[in-house]
Short mmCIF file of C-alpha atoms in Angstrom, two decimals:
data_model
loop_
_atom_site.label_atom_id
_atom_site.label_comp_id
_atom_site.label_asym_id
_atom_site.label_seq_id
_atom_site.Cartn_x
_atom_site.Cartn_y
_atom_site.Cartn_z
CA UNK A 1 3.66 -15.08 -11.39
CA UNK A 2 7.27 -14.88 -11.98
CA UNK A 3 9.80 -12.80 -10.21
CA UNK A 4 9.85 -10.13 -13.62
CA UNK A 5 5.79 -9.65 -12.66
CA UNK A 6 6.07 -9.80 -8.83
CA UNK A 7 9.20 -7.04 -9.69
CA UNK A 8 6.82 -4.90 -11.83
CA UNK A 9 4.12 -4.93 -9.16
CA UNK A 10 6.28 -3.75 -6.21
CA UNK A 11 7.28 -1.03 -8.49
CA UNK A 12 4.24 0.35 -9.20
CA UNK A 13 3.03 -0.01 -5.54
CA UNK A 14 5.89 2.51 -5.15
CA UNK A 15 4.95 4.27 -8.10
CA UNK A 16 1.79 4.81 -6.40
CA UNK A 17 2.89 6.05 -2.58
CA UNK A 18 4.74 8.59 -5.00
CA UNK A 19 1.94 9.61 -6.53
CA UNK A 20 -0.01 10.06 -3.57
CA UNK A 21 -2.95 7.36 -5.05
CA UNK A 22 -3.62 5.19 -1.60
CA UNK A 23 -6.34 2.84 -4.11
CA UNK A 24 -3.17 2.20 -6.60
CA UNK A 25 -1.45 1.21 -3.67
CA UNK A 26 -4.03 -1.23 -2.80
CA UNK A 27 -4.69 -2.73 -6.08
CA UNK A 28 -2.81 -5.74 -5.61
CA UNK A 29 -3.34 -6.60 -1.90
CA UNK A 30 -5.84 -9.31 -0.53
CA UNK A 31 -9.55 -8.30 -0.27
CA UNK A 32 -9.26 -9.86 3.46
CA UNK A 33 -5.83 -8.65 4.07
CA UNK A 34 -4.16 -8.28 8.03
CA UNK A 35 -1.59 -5.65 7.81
CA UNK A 36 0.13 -5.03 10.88
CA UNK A 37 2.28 -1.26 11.15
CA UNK A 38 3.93 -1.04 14.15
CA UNK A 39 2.93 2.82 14.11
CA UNK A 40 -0.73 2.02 14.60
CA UNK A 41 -0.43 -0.04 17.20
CA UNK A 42 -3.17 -2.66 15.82
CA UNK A 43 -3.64 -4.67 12.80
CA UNK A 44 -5.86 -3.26 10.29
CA UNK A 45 -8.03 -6.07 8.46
CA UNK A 46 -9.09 -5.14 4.74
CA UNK A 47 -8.20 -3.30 1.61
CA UNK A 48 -10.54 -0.85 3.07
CA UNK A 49 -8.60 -0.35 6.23
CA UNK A 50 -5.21 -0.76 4.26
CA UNK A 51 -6.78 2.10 2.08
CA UNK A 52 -7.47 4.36 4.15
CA UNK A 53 -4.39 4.14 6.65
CA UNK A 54 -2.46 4.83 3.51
CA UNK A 55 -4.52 7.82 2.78
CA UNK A 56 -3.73 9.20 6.29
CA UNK A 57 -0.20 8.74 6.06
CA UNK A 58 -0.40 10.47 2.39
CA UNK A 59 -2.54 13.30 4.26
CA UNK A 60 -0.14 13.32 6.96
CA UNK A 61 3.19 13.39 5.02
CA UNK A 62 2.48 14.94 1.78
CA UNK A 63 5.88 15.30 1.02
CA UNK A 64 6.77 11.55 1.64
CA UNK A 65 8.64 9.59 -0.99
CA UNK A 66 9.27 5.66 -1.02
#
């Protein structure tokens, strides 16, 4: 992947926290993925997990933009 396509892909990762879409946000992450958020306190280990602590903060701030 070049740095064009890596570019494009961080963009619509953004694109999709603006959208409020947590499983566009996902798309492109590891199926076995260890995220670590200082604000939870834990890692969380999946897409799943990823998924659905991005749905929370969505939930949480609905007016949040990246």
């Amino acid at each position: 992947m070049n740095r064009r396509q890596m570019l494009a892909r961080a963009a619509d990762a953004l694109a999709a926290w603006n959208r409020g879409d947590p499983d566009a946000v996902v798309v492109n992450v590891a199926e076995d993925v260890i995220w670590r958020d200082v604000a939870l306190g834990m890692p969380l280990h999946g897409r799943d997990a990823l998924r659905d602590a991005t749905a929370a903060y969505l939930a949480a701030f609905p007016d949040m933009r990246i």
